[in-house]
Short mmCIF file of C-alpha atoms in Angstrom, two decimals:
data_model
loop_
_atom_site.label_atom_id
_atom_site.label_comp_id
_atom_site.label_asym_id
_atom_site.label_seq_id
_atom_site.Cartn_x
_atom_site.Cartn_y
_atom_site.Cartn_z
CA MET Y 243 -59.53 -21.42 25.07
CA ALA Y 244 -59.15 -17.69 24.70
CA ALA Y 245 -58.75 -16.29 21.21
CA MET Y 246 -55.17 -15.35 20.14
CA GLY Y 247 -54.33 -11.80 19.01
CA PRO Y 248 -52.90 -11.00 15.54
CA ARG Y 249 -49.35 -12.19 15.02
CA PRO Y 250 -46.49 -9.70 14.29
CA ARG Y 251 -45.14 -9.68 10.79
CA GLY Y 252 -41.69 -10.69 12.10
CA PHE Y 253 -43.21 -13.82 13.60
CA LEU Y 254 -44.90 -14.66 10.26
CA ALA Y 255 -41.55 -14.15 8.51
CA LEU Y 256 -39.91 -16.58 10.86
CA LEU Y 257 -42.64 -19.15 10.28
CA LEU Y 258 -42.03 -18.75 6.44
CA LEU Y 259 -38.30 -19.20 6.81
CA GLY Y 260 -38.81 -22.17 9.07
CA GLY Y 261 -41.11 -23.75 6.50
CA LEU Y 262 -38.42 -23.32 3.88
CA VAL Y 263 -35.77 -25.03 6.05
CA ALA Y 264 -37.92 -27.93 7.19
CA GLY Y 265 -39.97 -28.33 3.92
CA ALA Y 266 -39.66 -30.99 1.38
CA ALA Y 267 -36.37 -31.54 -0.68
CA GLY Y 268 -35.84 -29.01 -3.32
CA THR Y 269 -37.41 -26.03 -1.43
CA THR Y 270 -35.26 -22.95 -1.92
CA GLY Y 271 -35.64 -19.13 -1.13
CA PHE Y 272 -33.58 -15.95 -1.23
CA ILE Y 273 -32.99 -14.10 2.02
CA LYS Y 274 -30.57 -11.58 0.42
CA SER Y 275 -30.52 -10.45 -3.26
CA PRO Y 276 -27.96 -8.47 -5.20
CA LEU Y 277 -28.60 -4.67 -5.66
CA SER Y 278 -28.23 -2.73 -8.83
CA GLN Y 279 -25.29 -0.33 -8.95
CA LYS Y 280 -23.70 2.48 -10.91
CA ARG Y 281 -19.97 2.48 -11.35
CA LEU Y 282 -17.20 4.25 -13.19
CA ALA Y 283 -14.96 2.59 -15.81
CA GLN Y 284 -11.74 1.13 -14.34
CA ASP Y 285 -13.43 0.83 -10.93
CA SER Y 286 -14.79 -2.50 -9.40
CA VAL Y 287 -18.21 -3.81 -8.44
CA GLU Y 288 -19.36 -6.41 -5.80
CA LEU Y 289 -22.72 -8.25 -5.78
CA TYR Y 290 -23.93 -10.40 -2.95
CA CYS Y 291 -26.48 -13.15 -2.85
CA GLU Y 292 -27.71 -15.37 0.07
CA ALA Y 293 -30.08 -18.39 -0.27
CA ILE Y 294 -31.66 -20.79 2.18
CA GLY Y 295 -33.18 -24.26 1.75
CA SER Y 296 -33.02 -27.91 2.73
CA PRO Y 297 -30.76 -29.38 1.50
CA ILE Y 298 -28.52 -26.38 1.28
CA PRO Y 299 -28.83 -24.90 -2.36
CA GLU Y 300 -26.10 -24.21 -4.86
CA ILE Y 301 -25.60 -20.68 -6.03
CA GLN Y 302 -24.49 -19.78 -9.60
CA TRP Y 303 -23.89 -16.41 -11.34
CA TRP Y 304 -24.98 -15.53 -14.87
CA PHE Y 305 -24.59 -12.52 -17.02
CA GLU Y 306 -26.51 -11.00 -19.98
CA GLY Y 307 -25.07 -7.99 -21.69
CA ASN Y 308 -26.92 -4.99 -23.18
CA ASP Y 309 -26.45 -6.19 -26.76
CA PRO Y 310 -29.78 -7.44 -28.09
CA ASN Y 311 -28.17 -10.52 -29.56
CA GLU Y 312 -26.43 -11.47 -26.32
CA THR Y 313 -27.85 -14.30 -24.27
CA TYR Y 314 -27.12 -15.36 -20.64
CA ALA Y 315 -23.74 -16.85 -20.01
CA GLN Y 316 -22.53 -18.42 -16.71
CA LEU Y 317 -19.70 -16.85 -14.93
CA TRP Y 318 -16.98 -18.64 -12.91
CA ASP Y 319 -14.07 -17.68 -10.80
CA GLY Y 320 -11.35 -16.35 -13.03
CA ALA Y 321 -13.48 -15.55 -16.06
CA TRP Y 322 -13.01 -12.41 -18.15
CA GLN Y 323 -9.13 -12.57 -18.08
CA ASP Y 324 -9.16 -13.24 -14.38
CA ARG Y 325 -11.23 -10.09 -13.63
CA VAL Y 326 -14.10 -12.13 -12.09
CA ARG Y 327 -13.78 -13.46 -8.55
CA ILE Y 328 -16.52 -15.67 -6.97
CA ASN Y 329 -16.42 -16.57 -3.28
CA ALA Y 330 -19.10 -19.00 -1.97
CA THR Y 331 -19.62 -20.71 1.36
CA TYR Y 332 -22.02 -23.40 2.30
CA ASN Y 333 -22.69 -23.80 5.90
CA LEU Y 334 -26.25 -23.38 7.51
CA HIS Y 335 -27.23 -21.72 4.21
CA SER Y 336 -25.60 -20.52 1.05
CA THR Y 337 -23.77 -17.30 0.55
CA SER Y 338 -21.93 -16.04 -2.67
CA THR Y 339 -20.09 -12.89 -3.62
CA ILE Y 340 -19.04 -11.89 -7.13
CA SER Y 341 -16.68 -9.09 -7.85
CA ILE Y 342 -15.49 -7.67 -11.18
CA ALA Y 343 -12.34 -5.57 -11.34
CA ASN Y 344 -11.32 -2.97 -13.90
CA LEU Y 345 -14.78 -2.43 -15.22
CA THR Y 346 -15.42 -1.47 -18.84
CA ALA Y 347 -18.55 -0.38 -20.67
CA ASP Y 348 -18.99 -3.98 -21.98
CA ASP Y 349 -19.49 -5.12 -18.39
CA SER Y 350 -22.87 -3.19 -18.12
CA GLY Y 351 -25.75 -5.51 -18.17
CA MET Y 352 -27.86 -7.91 -16.09
CA TYR Y 353 -26.18 -10.02 -13.43
CA GLU Y 354 -28.32 -12.98 -12.16
CA CYS Y 355 -27.88 -15.05 -9.01
CA ARG Y 356 -29.34 -18.45 -9.41
CA ALA Y 357 -30.05 -20.92 -6.58
CA SER Y 358 -31.25 -24.58 -6.61
CA ASN Y 359 -30.94 -27.71 -4.53
CA ASP Y 360 -32.51 -30.16 -6.84
CA PRO Y 361 -30.25 -33.27 -7.27
CA ASP Y 362 -30.64 -33.00 -11.04
CA ARG Y 363 -29.97 -29.30 -11.36
CA ASN Y 364 -26.70 -29.84 -13.20
CA HIS Y 365 -27.62 -32.95 -15.10
CA LEU Y 366 -27.05 -32.54 -18.80
CA SER Y 367 -30.02 -34.81 -19.91
CA LYS Y 368 -32.52 -34.61 -17.09
CA SER Y 369 -34.61 -31.60 -16.41
CA PRO Y 370 -34.55 -30.54 -12.67
CA LYS Y 371 -37.92 -31.05 -10.87
CA VAL Y 372 -37.45 -27.73 -9.11
CA LYS Y 373 -36.44 -24.92 -11.35
CA TRP Y 374 -33.66 -22.57 -10.51
CA ILE Y 375 -35.00 -19.53 -8.64
CA ARG Y 376 -33.42 -16.12 -9.82
CA SER Y 377 -32.52 -12.82 -8.38
CA GLN Y 378 -31.26 -10.06 -10.74
CA ALA Y 379 -29.38 -6.73 -10.49
CA ASN Y 380 -28.36 -4.21 -13.08
CA VAL Y 381 -24.85 -2.87 -13.29
CA PHE Y 382 -24.30 0.39 -15.12
CA VAL Y 383 -20.73 1.21 -16.08
CA ILE Y 384 -20.21 4.93 -16.83
CA GLU Y 385 -17.31 6.22 -18.87
CA ARG Y 386 -14.97 8.12 -16.49
CA PRO Y 387 -14.86 11.80 -17.14
CA ASP Y 388 -11.45 13.31 -17.73
CA ILE Y 389 -10.29 15.54 -14.59
CA LYS Y 390 -7.30 17.77 -15.16
CA GLY Y 391 -5.49 19.03 -11.91
CA HIS Y 392 -2.71 21.50 -11.62
CA VAL Y 393 -1.07 23.72 -8.92
CA THR Y 394 -0.35 27.45 -9.25
CA GLU Y 395 1.78 29.61 -7.07
CA VAL Y 396 0.28 33.05 -6.44
CA SER Y 397 1.61 35.70 -4.06
CA GLY Y 398 2.99 33.18 -1.55
CA LYS Y 399 -0.03 30.88 -1.83
CA LEU Y 400 -0.64 27.58 -3.52
CA VAL Y 401 -3.89 27.24 -5.64
CA LEU Y 402 -4.90 23.66 -6.29
CA ALA Y 403 -7.54 23.34 -9.16
CA CYS Y 404 -9.50 20.45 -10.70
CA ASN Y 405 -11.61 20.77 -13.81
CA MET Y 406 -13.95 17.82 -15.05
CA SER Y 407 -14.60 17.53 -18.64
CA ALA Y 408 -18.11 16.99 -20.17
CA PRO Y 409 -20.24 14.91 -20.28
CA HIS Y 410 -20.49 14.15 -16.60
CA PRO Y 411 -23.18 13.27 -14.12
CA ALA Y 412 -24.96 16.03 -12.09
CA ILE Y 413 -22.63 17.62 -9.53
CA GLY Y 414 -23.99 18.22 -6.00
CA GLY Y 415 -20.93 19.73 -4.37
CA HIS Y 416 -17.11 19.18 -3.90
CA GLU Y 417 -14.68 18.08 -1.21
CA TRP Y 418 -10.93 18.39 -0.93
CA LEU Y 419 -9.07 15.64 0.93
CA ARG Y 420 -5.56 14.86 2.03
CA GLY Y 421 -5.54 11.34 3.13
CA ASP Y 422 -8.55 10.82 5.30
CA LYS Y 423 -8.70 14.54 6.36
CA VAL Y 424 -11.36 16.72 4.81
CA LEU Y 425 -9.83 20.11 4.04
CA GLN Y 426 -12.72 21.92 2.41
CA THR Y 427 -16.39 21.11 1.35
CA ASP Y 428 -18.96 23.04 -0.74
CA ALA Y 429 -22.40 22.62 -2.47
CA ASP Y 430 -21.33 24.21 -5.73
CA SER Y 431 -22.44 22.43 -9.03
CA SER Y 432 -19.50 23.71 -11.13
CA ALA Y 433 -17.17 21.32 -12.85
CA PHE Y 434 -14.22 23.63 -11.78
CA THR Y 435 -13.14 23.65 -8.07
CA THR Y 436 -10.24 25.08 -6.21
CA TYR Y 437 -8.47 24.95 -2.82
CA THR Y 438 -6.03 27.51 -1.62
CA ILE Y 439 -2.98 26.79 0.79
CA GLU Y 440 -0.87 29.53 2.32
CA GLY Y 441 2.94 28.66 2.41
CA LYS Y 442 5.55 27.21 0.28
CA LYS Y 443 5.45 24.07 -1.77
CA GLU Y 444 8.15 22.50 0.41
CA GLU Y 445 5.93 22.75 3.58
CA HIS Y 446 2.79 21.24 1.94
CA SER Y 447 4.00 18.54 -0.55
CA GLY Y 448 1.82 15.47 -0.95
CA VAL Y 449 -1.21 13.99 -2.71
CA TYR Y 450 -4.51 15.96 -2.61
CA GLU Y 451 -7.88 14.56 -3.90
CA CYS Y 452 -10.78 16.72 -5.42
CA VAL Y 453 -14.01 14.85 -4.89
CA TYR Y 454 -17.08 15.53 -6.96
CA LYS Y 455 -20.40 14.62 -5.22
CA THR Y 456 -21.97 12.75 -8.10
CA SER Y 457 -23.61 9.34 -8.58
CA PRO Y 458 -21.31 7.55 -8.48
CA VAL Y 459 -18.63 9.66 -6.77
CA ILE Y 460 -15.77 10.98 -9.08
CA LYS Y 461 -12.36 11.72 -7.70
CA GLY Y 462 -9.46 13.56 -9.20
CA GLN Y 463 -5.88 14.06 -7.88
CA VAL Y 464 -3.44 16.92 -7.62
CA ASN Y 465 0.16 16.39 -6.53
CA ILE Y 466 2.44 18.98 -4.88
CA SER Y 467 5.84 17.57 -5.74
CA VAL Y 468 9.25 18.86 -4.57
CA PRO Y 469 12.81 17.63 -4.33
CA PRO Y 470 13.62 15.60 -1.24
CA GLN Y 471 13.55 17.69 2.03
CA VAL Y 472 15.97 15.43 3.87
CA VAL Y 473 16.31 15.86 7.65
CA PRO Y 474 18.51 13.73 10.03
CA TYR Y 475 16.92 11.90 12.99
CA LYS Y 476 19.49 13.58 15.07
CA LYS Y 477 22.09 16.20 13.86
CA SER Y 478 24.76 14.80 16.15
CA GLU Y 479 25.16 11.13 17.18
CA HIS Y 480 27.46 9.71 19.90
CA GLY Y 481 28.89 6.24 20.16
CA ASN Y 482 31.34 4.36 22.31
CA GLU Y 483 34.50 2.91 20.79
CA GLY Y 484 33.89 -0.82 19.81
CA ASP Y 485 30.13 -0.40 19.66
CA THR Y 486 27.76 -0.03 16.62
CA GLY Y 487 26.99 3.45 15.46
CA VAL Y 488 23.59 4.12 13.83
CA LEU Y 489 22.92 7.28 11.74
CA THR Y 490 19.48 7.78 10.28
CA CYS Y 491 17.91 10.23 7.75
CA LYS Y 492 14.35 10.64 6.49
CA ASN Y 493 12.41 12.47 3.85
CA PRO Y 494 9.01 13.74 4.84
CA SER Y 495 8.21 15.25 1.43
CA PHE Y 496 6.49 13.98 -1.79
CA PRO Y 497 7.31 12.22 -4.07
CA PRO Y 498 9.14 9.27 -2.43
CA VAL Y 499 12.83 8.90 -2.64
CA ASN Y 500 14.10 6.65 -5.53
CA SER Y 501 17.73 6.27 -4.11
CA TRP Y 502 19.83 6.91 -1.14
CA THR Y 503 23.57 7.72 -0.97
CA TRP Y 504 25.83 7.89 2.09
CA TYR Y 505 29.41 9.34 2.25
CA LYS Y 506 31.86 10.74 4.73
CA SER Y 507 33.28 14.23 4.28
CA GLY Y 508 36.18 14.09 1.81
CA GLN Y 509 35.64 10.40 0.91
CA GLU Y 510 33.99 8.41 -1.86
CA PRO Y 511 30.40 7.20 -1.43
CA ILE Y 512 29.86 4.29 1.01
CA ILE Y 513 29.10 1.04 -0.57
CA ASN Y 514 26.66 -1.20 1.38
CA GLY Y 515 28.42 -4.16 2.84
CA SER Y 516 31.81 -2.88 2.37
CA GLY Y 517 34.26 -2.85 5.32
CA ARG Y 518 32.25 -2.15 8.57
CA TYR Y 519 29.35 -0.42 6.82
CA ILE Y 520 25.79 -1.53 6.53
CA ILE Y 521 23.06 0.53 4.73
CA LYS Y 522 19.41 -0.10 5.03
CA SER Y 523 17.01 2.05 2.92
CA SER Y 524 13.26 1.70 2.54
CA GLY Y 525 11.27 4.40 0.81
CA ASN Y 526 11.55 7.78 2.66
CA LYS Y 527 14.00 6.52 5.37
CA THR Y 528 17.66 5.35 5.35
CA GLU Y 529 19.97 3.99 8.06
CA LEU Y 530 23.85 3.76 8.18
CA ARG Y 531 25.37 1.29 10.63
CA ILE Y 532 29.03 1.37 11.38
CA LEU Y 533 30.38 -1.66 13.19
CA LYS Y 534 33.10 -1.57 15.75
CA LEU Y 535 33.52 2.19 16.09
CA ASN Y 536 36.96 3.51 15.89
CA ILE Y 537 37.85 6.97 17.42
CA GLU Y 538 40.37 7.96 14.74
CA GLU Y 539 38.65 6.56 11.64
CA ASP Y 540 35.02 7.06 12.32
CA THR Y 541 34.62 10.44 13.97
CA GLY Y 542 33.43 13.19 11.60
CA ASP Y 543 30.52 14.36 9.35
CA TYR Y 544 28.50 11.89 7.28
CA HIS Y 545 26.16 12.99 4.47
CA CYS Y 546 22.79 11.26 3.38
CA ASN Y 547 21.71 12.22 -0.13
CA ALA Y 548 18.37 11.41 -1.64
CA THR Y 549 17.05 11.64 -5.29
CA ASN Y 550 13.53 11.51 -6.51
CA SER Y 551 11.75 12.44 -9.72
CA ASP Y 552 11.90 16.12 -8.83
CA GLY Y 553 15.58 16.42 -7.91
CA PHE Y 554 17.88 15.65 -4.98
CA GLY Y 555 18.52 16.91 -1.43
CA GLY Y 556 20.56 16.01 1.56
CA ALA Y 557 21.54 16.48 5.20
CA THR Y 558 24.58 15.98 7.40
CA VAL Y 559 25.05 14.05 10.69
CA ASN Y 560 28.03 14.58 12.98
CA LEU Y 561 29.34 11.36 14.63
CA ARG Y 562 31.43 11.56 17.78
CA VAL Y 563 33.15 8.46 19.04
CA ARG Y 564 34.15 8.31 22.83
CA SER Y 565 36.69 6.10 24.48
CA ARG Y 566 35.14 3.18 26.50
CA LEU Y 567 36.76 4.74 29.60
CA ALA Y 568 34.89 8.06 29.01
CA ALA Y 569 32.01 6.96 31.12
CA LEU Y 570 34.33 6.54 34.11
CA TRP Y 571 35.84 10.08 34.07
CA PRO Y 572 32.84 11.70 35.98
CA PHE Y 573 33.10 8.96 38.68
CA LEU Y 574 36.90 9.26 38.87
CA GLY Y 575 36.46 13.05 39.15
CA ILE Y 576 34.18 12.66 42.14
CA VAL Y 577 36.51 10.29 43.90
CA ALA Y 578 39.40 12.51 43.31
CA GLU Y 579 37.46 15.45 44.79
CA VAL Y 580 36.63 13.46 47.91
CA LEU Y 581 40.23 12.36 48.40
CA ILE Y 582 41.41 15.93 48.11
CA LEU Y 583 38.86 17.11 50.70
CA VAL Y 584 39.74 14.36 53.20
CA THR Y 585 43.57 15.10 52.78
CA ILE Y 586 43.00 18.91 53.43
CA ILE Y 587 41.02 18.12 56.56
CA PHE Y 588 43.60 15.61 57.85
CA ILE Y 589 46.54 18.02 57.29
CA TYR Y 590 44.69 20.83 58.98
CA GLU Y 591 43.92 18.80 62.11
CA LYS Y 592 47.66 17.66 62.30
CA ARG Y 593 48.97 21.28 62.05
CA ARG Y 594 46.85 22.62 65.01
CA LYS Y 595 49.01 23.84 67.96
CA PRO Y 596 48.82 21.82 71.24
CA ASP Y 597 48.95 25.00 73.43
CA GLU Y 598 45.80 26.27 71.82
CA VAL Y 599 43.94 23.22 73.03
CA LEU Y 600 45.39 23.75 76.64
CA ASP Y 601 44.28 27.35 76.67
CA ASP Y 602 40.81 26.46 75.76
CA ASP Y 603 40.66 24.06 78.74
CA ASP Y 604 41.84 26.63 81.32
CA GLY Y 605 39.56 29.22 80.12
CA GLY Y 606 36.65 26.92 80.81
CA SER Y 607 37.64 26.22 84.49
CA ALA Y 608 38.88 29.54 85.68
CA PRO Y 609 35.46 31.17 86.24
CA LEU Y 610 34.37 28.29 88.56
CA LYS Y 611 37.46 28.77 90.92
CA SER Y 612 36.91 32.54 91.08
CA ASN Y 613 33.16 32.14 92.02
CA ALA Y 614 33.99 29.75 94.78
CA THR Y 615 36.43 32.25 96.45
CA ASN Y 616 34.00 35.01 96.28
CA HIS Y 617 31.31 32.90 98.14
CA LYS Y 618 33.75 32.03 100.96
CA ASP Y 619 34.62 35.63 101.55
CA LYS Y 620 31.05 36.70 101.77
CA ASN Y 621 30.21 33.97 104.24
CA VAL Y 622 33.12 35.08 106.56
CA ARG Y 623 31.91 38.78 106.57
CA GLN Y 624 28.39 37.73 107.41
CA ARG Y 625 29.52 35.82 110.61
CA ASN Y 626 31.78 38.65 111.79
CA ALA Y 627 28.88 40.97 111.60
CA ASN Y 628 26.85 38.82 113.88
#
């Protein structure tokens, strides 16, 4: 038999995993281990572990703090005042994820993923034949530096600034974001960074982020806040008598609206659910519904007023209520025009004189008679000449 060439490393790895799966009871191995991470205080961290074996192994999480006198303690779902969450699945192999929310400096330390499938692994008096296998990861929780942000108006421009207090990690640059959109980026190592906007505050209100390219990434926030800049969905709305009228206003500015108020010109504020009025407000949008519109009572100007932490603003919507027959008027107008036109044509035909018709007939036959006479006279002269 011919000699076989060297096996690729991937093939050897598959053979190793196959041996773990089909081996004797108690054989266990890691196929994914948790990774060490740096995090800021008040952030969260997530560690992942995956083990394989036959039978399927159990996974546990243990923690040892940085205090020299501290020993390993097992973690469970809901530990540390419900800041610890553990999610594990056991299907073809074992997977487990541990997440810790609202990190503090005391959460720094060694996190250990342990796996075993020995039947006696959790027995209180028997020692397991196969020891727990372990995979460790360090979590470093760094105190969050203080970032002060502010907005300054200079010569028709808005200057947004962030300044990070010391001590802080090494800075490799900055980014300015609004939502997911990157507005500006640089490679400056300064703790102070700015971003300039041309225009008024009312046109650019919102939440802006200054991002420091550090390890881990540190973010600050600058808010451009203004009173509500309320705009109506439509400045003028139309509705038919008996239908439901809908008036809508919205506020595209920041911060969000705390409360909305509707009222009609010269009247008290409208109370939701009173009479024929229904008001639906959610965040930066409000809607006034008027049931069974009435021409005399409901026509007019309606005002939507909004209030937030920076002040108040409002807009006006004009409502016009039409009669149900209003839609028929254009059709009736066309019908009337057609009837008038037909009547004019009929009267004109009736008033035409009968003798005008006879004269027209005679005029058409006269040339034929005259031509016939001329031909006869010409023939007679020709015969006499012969």
